Amino acid sequence: MLSNLAVRDVETLVHPYTNLATFREQGPLVIERGEGIYVYDTAGKPYIEGLAGLWCTSLGFANAELVEAAREQMAKLPFSQIFAGRSHDPAIALGEKLKEIAPAAISKVFFCSSGSEANDTQVKLVWYMNNALGRPAKKKIISRIKAYHGVTIASASLTGLTANHADFDLPIANILHTACPHHYRFAEAGESEEAFATRLAAELEEMILREGPETVAAFIAEPVMGAGGVIVPPRTYFPKIQAVLERYDVMMIADEVICGFGRLGTLFGSTALDIRPDSISVAKALSSAYLPIGAVMIPERMYQAMLDESRKIGTFGHGYTYSGHPVAAAVALKTLEIYERDDIVGHAARVAVPFQRRLKALAEHPLIGEARGMGLVGALEIVADKASKAPYPTAKGVGARCTALALEEGLIVRNLGDSVALCPPLIITEAQVDDMFDRLTRALDGTRDWIAAG
Ligand SMILES: Cc1ncc(COP(=O)(O)O)c(C=O)c1O
């Protein structure tokens, strides 16, 4: 029996990433408020937010300083544009801060409101730059199978997941997908992580040569893949990939939308994975998700090309109404201040040790084929047979069953197929990590019993 609020929802909203058909019977879980790492539903039941919202609420819920930063800026100047040479202090200060902490030499910062917009902008800037540099054929962008880069037309094309392409008539032209660096699933029998990384770099090089290096402009990658199943590449994967890119003057774009701001125990994921990015996308934890804001960090070479195009065309014809939104920028600035002042990244690195210990221990659970992760993000892949790694039939919905049982235990996690993802707020304590894994273990045991009961 759906509650009144649930009935109104079903009759009104289109929910992203939801089976719209089955949802009509199930109805929504309506969340009312949050505090620390917990959220509460309309009946007052608390849940550990084990996915930090959507991999984003790093400072947890009800952070009074972020609320106050928003209130202050809202009262002072709730909106002002940065089109046509206008500006305001919060956007300037946030741009400066991002340049200061960036994991690469950054010339300028472009603001937007989401990860999808950031990656969409990356595609446009790469094309724009190569037109300015007089190499109009150099336009292809290589992404990876299972990558997640967003849902706008260009960013969904970069995404390497079939559900984001099927019947949306995607991907668009000039976007290619190379192999996914998931050793457990895609390595050949007996292939070491090192040999797997070498093979993937060779496959990338073959793709670039097949397409023609003069047509390949950029490579985009999340340091650790998120929505594709929390996939941590082999240690030497990115250095090998990067060597190939450098041979053919192919830009490296780091999508730091999940990994940025401490998730892997380093300020940026690029540092943890030995990536030397040319340009960088950020969003999510930039404001601890309290307000929507994203950014593209632009290298000098690209900026110079943008200057040339502006001289030629008369303007830089790209930007969003909410680019650099003053309230979002003020909240992001406060977020970065808190990360620094409270050593949130150091805290994440320390709590990551028991987090990874508990996560990896679940590899022994009879349902789990692989327990993988890095820093404060991880996933448990459920398999029907550990030896052959055979999955359960998709229609059985084992991953979904596990997350439903976790919900009963008061834990919000997300299943990506039959992989169950964890990505708690960075402020989580060691005791809360234990509580979270105790709840998850009960949900996994319940899933095992449900499977056994047929
Ligand atoms: C790595 C990565 N890039 C881009 C995006 C898209 O961000 P948004 O949903 O804010 O458009 C996401 C969202 O989950 C992401 O995980």
Short mmCIF file of C-alpha atoms and ligand atoms in Angstrom, two decimals:
data_model
loop_
_atom_site.label_atom_id
_atom_site.label_comp_id
_atom_site.label_asym_id
_atom_site.label_seq_id
_atom_site.Cartn_x
_atom_site.Cartn_y
_atom_site.Cartn_z
CA MET A 1 0.00 0.00 0.00
CA LEU A 2 1.62 3.24 -1.13
CA SER A 3 1.47 6.31 1.11
CA ASN A 4 -0.20 9.48 -0.07
CA LEU A 5 3.18 11.06 -0.85
CA ALA A 6 4.22 7.95 -2.76
CA VAL A 7 1.04 7.97 -4.83
CA ARG A 8 1.57 11.64 -5.69
CA ASP A 9 5.12 10.80 -6.71
CA VAL A 10 4.10 7.92 -8.98
CA GLU A 11 1.54 10.14 -10.68
CA THR A 12 3.95 13.04 -11.12
CA LEU A 13 7.65 12.31 -11.44
CA VAL A 14 9.89 10.66 -13.99
CA HIS A 15 12.70 9.14 -11.95
CA PRO A 16 16.20 9.00 -13.42
CA TYR A 17 17.80 5.55 -13.62
CA THR A 18 14.64 3.74 -12.57
CA ASN A 19 12.66 0.96 -14.21
CA LEU A 20 9.66 3.17 -14.83
CA ALA A 21 7.39 0.15 -15.26
CA THR A 22 8.17 -1.74 -12.03
CA PHE A 23 8.41 1.53 -10.13
CA ARG A 24 4.67 2.06 -10.54
CA GLU A 25 4.02 -0.86 -8.16
CA GLN A 26 6.96 -0.34 -5.81
CA GLY A 27 6.77 3.40 -5.30
CA PRO A 28 9.56 5.59 -3.95
CA LEU A 29 11.57 5.63 -0.75
CA VAL A 30 10.91 9.20 0.37
CA ILE A 31 13.76 10.75 2.35
CA GLU A 32 12.96 13.70 4.58
CA ARG A 33 16.13 14.86 6.28
CA GLY A 34 19.76 14.05 6.95
CA GLU A 35 22.32 14.39 9.70
CA GLY A 36 25.99 13.35 9.52
CA ILE A 37 26.21 10.08 7.57
CA TYR A 38 22.51 9.31 8.15
CA VAL A 39 19.32 10.13 6.26
CA TYR A 40 15.79 9.60 7.58
CA ASP A 41 12.68 8.55 5.70
CA THR A 42 9.22 9.97 6.26
CA ALA A 43 8.53 7.37 8.96
CA GLY A 44 11.65 8.56 10.83
CA LYS A 45 13.71 5.43 10.06
CA PRO A 46 17.45 6.19 9.86
CA TYR A 47 19.71 4.84 7.13
CA ILE A 48 23.48 5.01 6.74
CA GLU A 49 23.94 6.80 3.43
CA GLY A 50 26.44 4.25 2.15
CA LEU A 51 26.70 5.87 -1.27
CA ALA A 52 26.98 9.47 -0.05
CA GLY A 53 23.87 10.31 -2.06
CA LEU A 54 25.20 9.71 -5.54
CA TRP A 55 28.92 9.51 -4.66
CA CYS A 56 28.82 13.15 -3.65
CA THR A 57 27.85 14.27 -0.11
CA SER A 58 31.40 14.05 1.22
CA LEU A 59 30.78 16.14 4.32
CA GLY A 60 27.57 14.29 5.13
CA PHE A 61 24.25 15.96 5.88
CA ALA A 62 23.24 19.08 7.80
CA ASN A 63 26.68 20.67 7.81
CA ALA A 64 25.90 24.00 9.48
CA GLU A 65 28.84 25.85 7.92
CA LEU A 66 27.74 24.99 4.39
CA VAL A 67 24.18 26.01 5.20
CA GLU A 68 25.43 29.32 6.58
CA ALA A 69 27.71 29.95 3.56
CA ALA A 70 24.69 29.49 1.29
CA ARG A 71 22.45 31.67 3.45
CA GLU A 72 24.98 34.50 3.58
CA GLN A 73 25.61 34.51 -0.17
CA MET A 74 21.91 34.06 -0.93
CA ALA A 75 21.13 37.18 1.10
CA LYS A 76 23.98 39.21 -0.40
CA LEU A 77 23.81 38.29 -4.09
CA PRO A 78 21.68 35.25 -4.98
CA PHE A 79 22.49 35.44 -8.66
CA SER A 80 24.75 37.33 -10.98
CA GLN A 81 26.02 36.21 -14.35
CA ILE A 82 29.58 35.82 -15.54
CA PHE A 83 28.64 36.13 -19.25
CA ALA A 84 29.91 39.09 -21.28
CA GLY A 85 32.70 40.00 -18.91
CA ARG A 86 30.60 40.36 -15.73
CA SER A 87 31.95 38.74 -12.60
CA HIS A 88 31.62 38.30 -8.84
CA ASP A 89 33.86 37.46 -5.93
CA PRO A 90 32.74 33.84 -5.22
CA ALA A 91 33.46 32.69 -8.80
CA ILE A 92 36.84 34.43 -8.87
CA ALA A 93 37.89 33.07 -5.48
CA LEU A 94 36.75 29.53 -6.31
CA GLY A 95 38.57 29.60 -9.66
CA GLU A 96 41.76 30.71 -7.92
CA LYS A 97 41.42 27.98 -5.30
CA LEU A 98 40.91 25.27 -7.92
CA LYS A 99 43.98 26.45 -9.84
CA GLU A 100 45.99 26.34 -6.63
CA ILE A 101 45.04 22.77 -5.71
CA ALA A 102 44.74 21.23 -9.20
CA PRO A 103 46.84 18.11 -9.84
CA ALA A 104 48.17 19.62 -13.08
CA ALA A 105 49.28 22.97 -14.53
CA ILE A 106 45.97 24.71 -15.04
CA SER A 107 45.57 28.03 -16.80
CA LYS A 108 41.86 28.80 -16.38
CA VAL A 109 38.65 27.41 -14.90
CA PHE A 110 35.24 27.16 -16.63
CA PHE A 111 32.19 26.66 -14.40
CA CYS A 112 29.04 24.64 -15.03
CA SER A 113 26.47 22.89 -12.85
CA SER A 114 27.12 19.16 -13.22
CA GLY A 115 29.53 16.44 -14.23
CA SER A 116 27.67 15.91 -17.50
CA GLU A 117 28.00 19.58 -18.37
CA ALA A 118 31.70 19.50 -17.48
CA ASN A 119 32.36 16.56 -19.79
CA ASP A 120 30.16 17.99 -22.53
CA THR A 121 32.25 21.13 -22.29
CA GLN A 122 35.43 19.04 -22.50
CA VAL A 123 34.28 17.59 -25.83
CA LYS A 124 33.44 21.03 -27.22
CA LEU A 125 36.72 22.54 -26.03
CA VAL A 126 38.76 19.74 -27.60
CA TRP A 127 37.01 20.28 -30.94
CA TYR A 128 37.30 24.06 -30.64
CA MET A 129 40.99 23.84 -29.78
CA ASN A 130 41.85 21.62 -32.70
CA ASN A 131 39.99 23.89 -35.11
CA ALA A 132 41.99 26.80 -33.71
CA LEU A 133 45.22 24.83 -34.09
CA GLY A 134 44.44 24.20 -37.77
CA ARG A 135 43.94 20.45 -37.42
CA PRO A 136 40.20 20.07 -38.07
CA ALA A 137 40.49 16.31 -38.61
CA LYS A 138 41.78 15.70 -35.06
CA LYS A 139 38.39 15.30 -33.35
CA LYS A 140 37.93 11.73 -32.12
CA ILE A 141 37.73 11.14 -28.41
CA ILE A 142 38.49 7.74 -26.94
CA SER A 143 36.62 6.65 -23.85
CA ARG A 144 36.34 3.19 -22.33
CA ILE A 145 33.80 0.41 -22.10
CA LYS A 146 31.99 0.73 -18.73
CA ALA A 147 33.10 4.36 -18.27
CA TYR A 148 30.55 6.77 -16.85
CA HIS A 149 30.82 10.39 -17.91
CA GLY A 150 27.22 11.63 -17.80
CA VAL A 151 24.00 11.74 -19.77
CA THR A 152 23.97 14.77 -22.07
CA ILE A 153 24.34 13.83 -25.72
CA ALA A 154 28.13 14.12 -25.80
CA SER A 155 28.80 12.91 -22.25
CA ALA A 156 26.39 9.96 -22.64
CA SER A 157 28.29 9.11 -25.81
CA LEU A 158 31.51 9.09 -23.79
CA THR A 159 29.81 6.82 -21.26
CA GLY A 160 30.51 3.21 -22.16
CA LEU A 161 27.38 1.56 -20.74
CA THR A 162 24.78 0.08 -23.07
CA ALA A 163 21.74 1.36 -21.12
CA ASN A 164 22.90 4.91 -21.79
CA HIS A 165 23.08 4.31 -25.54
CA ALA A 166 20.29 1.86 -26.33
CA ASP A 167 17.43 3.52 -28.22
CA PHE A 168 18.80 6.98 -27.50
CA ASP A 169 20.60 6.71 -30.87
CA LEU A 170 23.98 7.10 -29.19
CA PRO A 171 26.95 7.31 -29.29
CA ILE A 172 27.41 10.24 -31.66
CA ALA A 173 30.16 10.22 -34.28
CA ASN A 174 33.80 10.69 -33.28
CA ILE A 175 33.48 8.91 -29.93
CA LEU A 176 35.24 5.54 -29.57
CA HIS A 177 35.44 3.07 -26.70
CA THR A 178 38.50 1.04 -25.83
CA ALA A 179 38.78 -1.83 -23.34
CA CYS A 180 37.83 -1.63 -19.68
CA PRO A 181 40.74 -2.21 -17.26
CA HIS A 182 38.89 -4.71 -15.07
CA HIS A 183 41.36 -7.51 -14.52
CA TYR A 184 38.89 -9.85 -12.75
CA ARG A 185 36.48 -9.79 -15.69
CA PHE A 186 38.57 -9.13 -18.75
CA ALA A 187 42.05 -10.58 -18.20
CA GLU A 188 42.93 -13.68 -20.18
CA ALA A 189 43.56 -16.94 -18.31
CA GLY A 190 46.80 -16.63 -16.37
CA GLU A 191 47.41 -13.03 -17.45
CA SER A 192 49.06 -10.95 -14.70
CA GLU A 193 47.79 -7.45 -13.88
CA GLU A 194 50.97 -6.08 -15.42
CA ALA A 195 50.56 -8.07 -18.64
CA PHE A 196 46.88 -7.09 -18.79
CA ALA A 197 47.79 -3.39 -18.49
CA THR A 198 50.43 -3.81 -21.23
CA ARG A 199 47.89 -5.50 -23.51
CA LEU A 200 45.30 -2.74 -22.96
CA ALA A 201 47.85 -0.03 -23.75
CA ALA A 202 48.80 -1.95 -26.92
CA GLU A 203 45.10 -2.21 -27.88
CA LEU A 204 44.73 1.54 -27.39
CA GLU A 205 47.74 2.16 -29.61
CA GLU A 206 46.30 -0.14 -32.28
CA MET A 207 43.03 1.79 -32.14
CA ILE A 208 44.82 5.12 -32.54
CA LEU A 209 46.87 3.79 -35.48
CA ARG A 210 43.82 2.20 -37.10
CA GLU A 211 41.83 5.43 -36.85
CA GLY A 212 44.85 7.57 -37.80
CA PRO A 213 46.62 9.59 -35.07
CA GLU A 214 45.80 12.76 -37.01
CA THR A 215 42.10 12.08 -36.22
CA VAL A 216 42.42 11.24 -32.49
CA ALA A 217 42.25 14.24 -30.17
CA ALA A 218 41.72 13.05 -26.61
CA PHE A 219 41.31 10.17 -24.17
CA ILE A 220 38.99 10.54 -21.19
CA ALA A 221 39.07 8.43 -18.03
CA GLU A 222 37.86 8.27 -14.47
CA PRO A 223 40.86 7.36 -12.25
CA VAL A 224 38.68 4.66 -10.63
CA MET A 225 35.54 3.91 -12.62
CA GLY A 226 32.44 4.53 -10.54
CA ALA A 227 29.07 3.70 -12.05
CA GLY A 228 30.66 1.04 -14.28
CA GLY A 229 31.16 -1.04 -11.12
CA VAL A 230 33.94 0.63 -9.09
CA ILE A 231 36.79 -0.63 -11.21
CA VAL A 232 40.32 -0.04 -9.94
CA PRO A 233 42.82 -0.43 -12.79
CA PRO A 234 46.12 -2.26 -12.44
CA ARG A 235 48.84 -0.07 -10.87
CA THR A 236 50.78 0.44 -14.08
CA TYR A 237 47.74 0.87 -16.34
CA PHE A 238 47.64 4.66 -16.53
CA PRO A 239 51.41 5.20 -16.97
CA LYS A 240 51.30 2.73 -19.89
CA ILE A 241 48.20 4.39 -21.39
CA GLN A 242 49.69 7.83 -20.92
CA ALA A 243 52.89 6.86 -22.77
CA VAL A 244 50.77 5.87 -25.78
CA LEU A 245 48.79 9.13 -25.68
CA GLU A 246 51.98 11.18 -25.57
CA ARG A 247 53.34 9.43 -28.68
CA TYR A 248 50.38 10.65 -30.74
CA ASP A 249 49.69 14.05 -29.14
CA VAL A 250 46.40 12.84 -27.66
CA MET A 251 45.15 14.85 -24.66
CA MET A 252 44.45 13.12 -21.35
CA ILE A 253 41.20 14.29 -19.76
CA ALA A 254 40.75 13.17 -16.16
CA ASP A 255 37.13 12.84 -15.09
CA GLU A 256 37.53 13.54 -11.37
CA VAL A 257 33.78 13.88 -10.80
CA ILE A 258 33.78 11.03 -8.24
CA CYS A 259 37.48 10.69 -7.39
CA GLY A 260 38.16 14.40 -6.87
CA PHE A 261 38.43 15.86 -3.34
CA GLY A 262 39.59 12.95 -1.28
CA ARG A 263 37.61 9.89 -2.34
CA LEU A 264 40.73 7.78 -2.98
CA GLY A 265 42.58 9.15 0.05
CA THR A 266 44.38 11.76 -2.07
CA LEU A 267 43.03 15.19 -2.98
CA PHE A 268 42.65 14.05 -6.60
CA GLY A 269 42.35 10.56 -8.03
CA SER A 270 44.91 11.42 -10.72
CA THR A 271 47.61 11.56 -8.04
CA ALA A 272 46.64 8.15 -6.63
CA LEU A 273 46.62 6.51 -10.07
CA ASP A 274 49.70 8.23 -11.61
CA ILE A 275 47.70 10.15 -14.18
CA ARG A 276 49.17 13.36 -15.61
CA PRO A 277 46.01 15.04 -16.88
CA ASP A 278 45.93 17.84 -19.42
CA SER A 279 42.46 18.91 -18.42
CA ILE A 280 40.17 17.92 -15.57
CA SER A 281 36.42 17.68 -14.88
CA VAL A 282 35.11 18.09 -11.34
CA ALA A 283 31.62 18.30 -9.77
CA LYS A 284 29.86 16.40 -6.93
CA ALA A 285 32.18 16.71 -3.88
CA LEU A 286 33.28 20.16 -5.08
CA SER A 287 30.33 21.46 -3.04
CA SER A 288 29.72 18.25 -1.09
CA ALA A 289 26.65 18.24 -3.38
CA TYR A 290 24.93 20.91 -1.29
CA LEU A 291 24.41 22.86 -4.49
CA PRO A 292 24.95 21.85 -8.11
CA ILE A 293 28.33 23.00 -9.41
CA GLY A 294 30.97 21.57 -11.71
CA ALA A 295 34.09 22.85 -13.40
CA VAL A 296 36.50 22.21 -16.22
CA MET A 297 40.14 22.97 -15.46
CA ILE A 298 41.72 24.16 -18.67
CA PRO A 299 45.42 23.94 -19.63
CA GLU A 300 47.29 26.89 -21.15
CA ARG A 301 47.54 25.40 -24.65
CA MET A 302 43.78 25.00 -24.81
CA TYR A 303 43.20 28.46 -23.39
CA GLN A 304 45.49 30.02 -26.04
CA ALA A 305 43.48 28.26 -28.74
CA MET A 306 40.27 29.58 -27.20
CA LEU A 307 41.74 33.09 -27.34
CA ASP A 308 42.48 32.64 -31.05
CA GLU A 309 38.94 31.43 -31.75
CA SER A 310 37.50 34.36 -29.80
CA ARG A 311 39.54 36.78 -31.90
CA LYS A 312 38.31 35.10 -35.07
CA ILE A 313 34.62 34.55 -34.17
CA GLY A 314 34.15 37.52 -31.86
CA THR A 315 33.13 35.58 -28.77
CA PHE A 316 33.57 32.31 -26.90
CA GLY A 317 30.11 30.97 -27.69
CA HIS A 318 29.61 28.60 -24.78
CA GLY A 319 28.32 28.99 -21.23
CA TYR A 320 25.43 28.23 -18.93
CA THR A 321 23.13 30.65 -17.11
CA TYR A 322 24.37 29.10 -13.89
CA SER A 323 28.10 29.08 -14.80
CA GLY A 324 29.84 30.19 -11.61
CA HIS A 325 26.52 30.63 -9.75
CA PRO A 326 27.47 32.79 -6.74
CA VAL A 327 25.66 30.73 -4.09
CA ALA A 328 26.98 27.42 -5.46
CA ALA A 329 30.48 28.94 -5.72
CA ALA A 330 30.32 30.26 -2.13
CA VAL A 331 29.28 26.82 -0.86
CA ALA A 332 32.03 25.14 -2.89
CA LEU A 333 34.62 27.55 -1.47
CA LYS A 334 33.46 26.77 2.05
CA THR A 335 33.57 23.05 1.25
CA LEU A 336 37.18 23.30 0.07
CA GLU A 337 38.03 25.35 3.16
CA ILE A 338 36.58 22.63 5.41
CA TYR A 339 38.42 19.87 3.51
CA GLU A 340 41.68 21.71 4.16
CA ARG A 341 41.04 22.92 7.72
CA ASP A 342 39.74 19.58 9.01
CA ASP A 343 42.16 17.47 6.97
CA ILE A 344 39.23 15.57 5.48
CA VAL A 345 41.49 13.95 2.89
CA GLY A 346 43.84 12.71 5.61
CA HIS A 347 40.84 11.44 7.56
CA ALA A 348 39.53 9.64 4.47
CA ALA A 349 42.94 8.03 3.94
CA ARG A 350 43.04 6.84 7.56
CA VAL A 351 39.46 5.48 7.64
CA ALA A 352 40.08 3.87 4.26
CA VAL A 353 42.32 1.32 5.98
CA PRO A 354 39.55 -0.34 8.07
CA PHE A 355 37.07 0.29 5.21
CA GLN A 356 39.21 -1.65 2.75
CA ARG A 357 39.96 -4.33 5.36
CA ARG A 358 36.26 -4.99 5.98
CA LEU A 359 35.49 -4.77 2.24
CA LYS A 360 38.23 -7.22 1.21
CA ALA A 361 37.27 -9.62 4.02
CA LEU A 362 33.88 -10.04 2.30
CA ALA A 363 35.69 -11.72 -0.60
CA GLU A 364 35.34 -14.82 1.63
CA HIS A 365 31.54 -14.56 1.60
CA PRO A 366 30.00 -17.41 -0.42
CA LEU A 367 28.26 -14.95 -2.77
CA ILE A 368 31.19 -12.68 -3.53
CA GLY A 369 33.37 -13.19 -6.58
CA GLU A 370 35.44 -10.04 -6.15
CA ALA A 371 35.76 -7.41 -3.42
CA ARG A 372 37.47 -4.39 -4.93
CA GLY A 373 38.06 -0.79 -4.04
CA MET A 374 40.44 2.00 -3.15
CA GLY A 375 40.24 4.73 -0.55
CA LEU A 376 36.63 5.14 0.58
CA VAL A 377 34.98 3.55 -2.43
CA GLY A 378 34.42 -0.11 -3.12
CA ALA A 379 32.22 -2.77 -4.66
CA LEU A 380 31.31 -6.38 -4.04
CA GLU A 381 30.57 -8.44 -7.12
CA ILE A 382 28.07 -11.22 -6.53
CA VAL A 383 28.60 -14.36 -8.62
CA ALA A 384 26.79 -17.68 -8.93
CA ASP A 385 30.06 -19.61 -9.04
CA LYS A 386 33.32 -18.33 -7.58
CA ALA A 387 35.58 -20.61 -9.62
CA SER A 388 34.11 -19.87 -13.04
CA LYS A 389 33.03 -16.30 -12.08
CA ALA A 390 29.66 -17.10 -13.71
CA PRO A 391 27.04 -14.48 -12.83
CA TYR A 392 23.44 -15.14 -11.87
CA PRO A 393 20.94 -14.56 -14.69
CA THR A 394 20.29 -10.81 -14.94
CA ALA A 395 16.54 -11.38 -14.62
CA LYS A 396 17.03 -12.92 -11.16
CA GLY A 397 17.98 -9.46 -9.88
CA VAL A 398 20.36 -10.67 -7.18
CA GLY A 399 22.13 -7.32 -6.80
CA ALA A 400 18.81 -5.50 -6.48
CA ARG A 401 17.67 -8.04 -3.88
CA CYS A 402 20.80 -7.41 -1.84
CA THR A 403 20.35 -3.62 -1.87
CA ALA A 404 16.68 -4.06 -0.90
CA LEU A 405 17.73 -6.21 2.08
CA ALA A 406 20.39 -3.64 2.99
CA LEU A 407 17.64 -1.02 3.03
CA GLU A 408 15.73 -3.13 5.55
CA GLU A 409 18.94 -3.14 7.62
CA GLY A 410 19.03 0.66 7.46
CA LEU A 411 21.78 0.93 4.87
CA ILE A 412 21.58 2.65 1.51
CA VAL A 413 23.90 1.14 -1.09
CA ARG A 414 23.56 0.86 -4.85
CA ASN A 415 23.69 -2.17 -7.06
CA LEU A 416 25.34 -1.77 -10.43
CA GLY A 417 24.09 -4.99 -11.97
CA ASP A 418 25.20 -7.61 -9.45
CA SER A 419 27.96 -5.43 -8.01
CA VAL A 420 27.03 -3.63 -4.80
CA ALA A 421 28.76 -0.26 -4.51
CA LEU A 422 29.82 1.55 -1.34
CA CYS A 423 30.95 5.16 -1.22
CA PRO A 424 30.13 6.65 2.19
CA PRO A 425 30.56 10.29 3.19
CA LEU A 426 34.25 11.04 3.82
CA ILE A 427 33.44 12.06 7.40
CA ILE A 428 32.53 8.48 8.33
CA THR A 429 34.27 7.18 11.48
CA GLU A 430 35.89 3.78 11.98
CA ALA A 431 33.02 2.66 14.27
CA GLN A 432 30.49 3.69 11.62
CA VAL A 433 32.48 1.78 8.97
CA ASP A 434 32.12 -1.33 11.14
CA ASP A 435 28.40 -0.72 11.59
CA MET A 436 27.98 -0.25 7.83
CA PHE A 437 29.76 -3.53 7.00
CA ASP A 438 27.85 -5.41 9.73
CA ARG A 439 24.59 -4.31 8.12
CA LEU A 440 25.86 -5.17 4.64
CA THR A 441 27.01 -8.61 5.78
CA ARG A 442 23.50 -9.30 7.14
CA ALA A 443 22.04 -8.20 3.80
CA LEU A 444 24.43 -10.53 1.94
CA ASP A 445 23.52 -13.42 4.24
CA GLY A 446 19.85 -12.68 3.62
CA THR A 447 20.50 -12.66 -0.12
CA ARG A 448 22.25 -16.04 0.16
CA ASP A 449 19.27 -17.47 2.07
CA TRP A 450 16.84 -16.01 -0.49
CA ILE A 451 18.80 -17.65 -3.32
CA ALA A 452 18.91 -20.96 -1.44
CA ALA A 453 15.16 -20.82 -0.91
CA GLY A 454 14.83 -20.64 -4.71
C1 LIG B 1 32.75 10.03 -13.18
C2 LIG B 1 31.49 10.77 -13.47
N1 LIG B 1 31.47 11.69 -14.44
C3 LIG B 1 30.37 12.40 -14.74
C4 LIG B 1 29.19 12.18 -14.06
C5 LIG B 1 27.97 12.95 -14.42
O1 LIG B 1 27.70 13.87 -13.46
P1 LIG B 1 26.22 14.50 -13.30
O2 LIG B 1 25.31 13.40 -12.89
O3 LIG B 1 26.44 15.57 -12.26
O4 LIG B 1 25.87 15.09 -14.61
C6 LIG B 1 29.16 11.24 -13.02
C7 LIG B 1 27.92 10.99 -12.26
O5 LIG B 1 27.79 10.05 -11.53
C8 LIG B 1 30.33 10.51 -12.73
O6 LIG B 1 30.32 9.57 -11.79
#
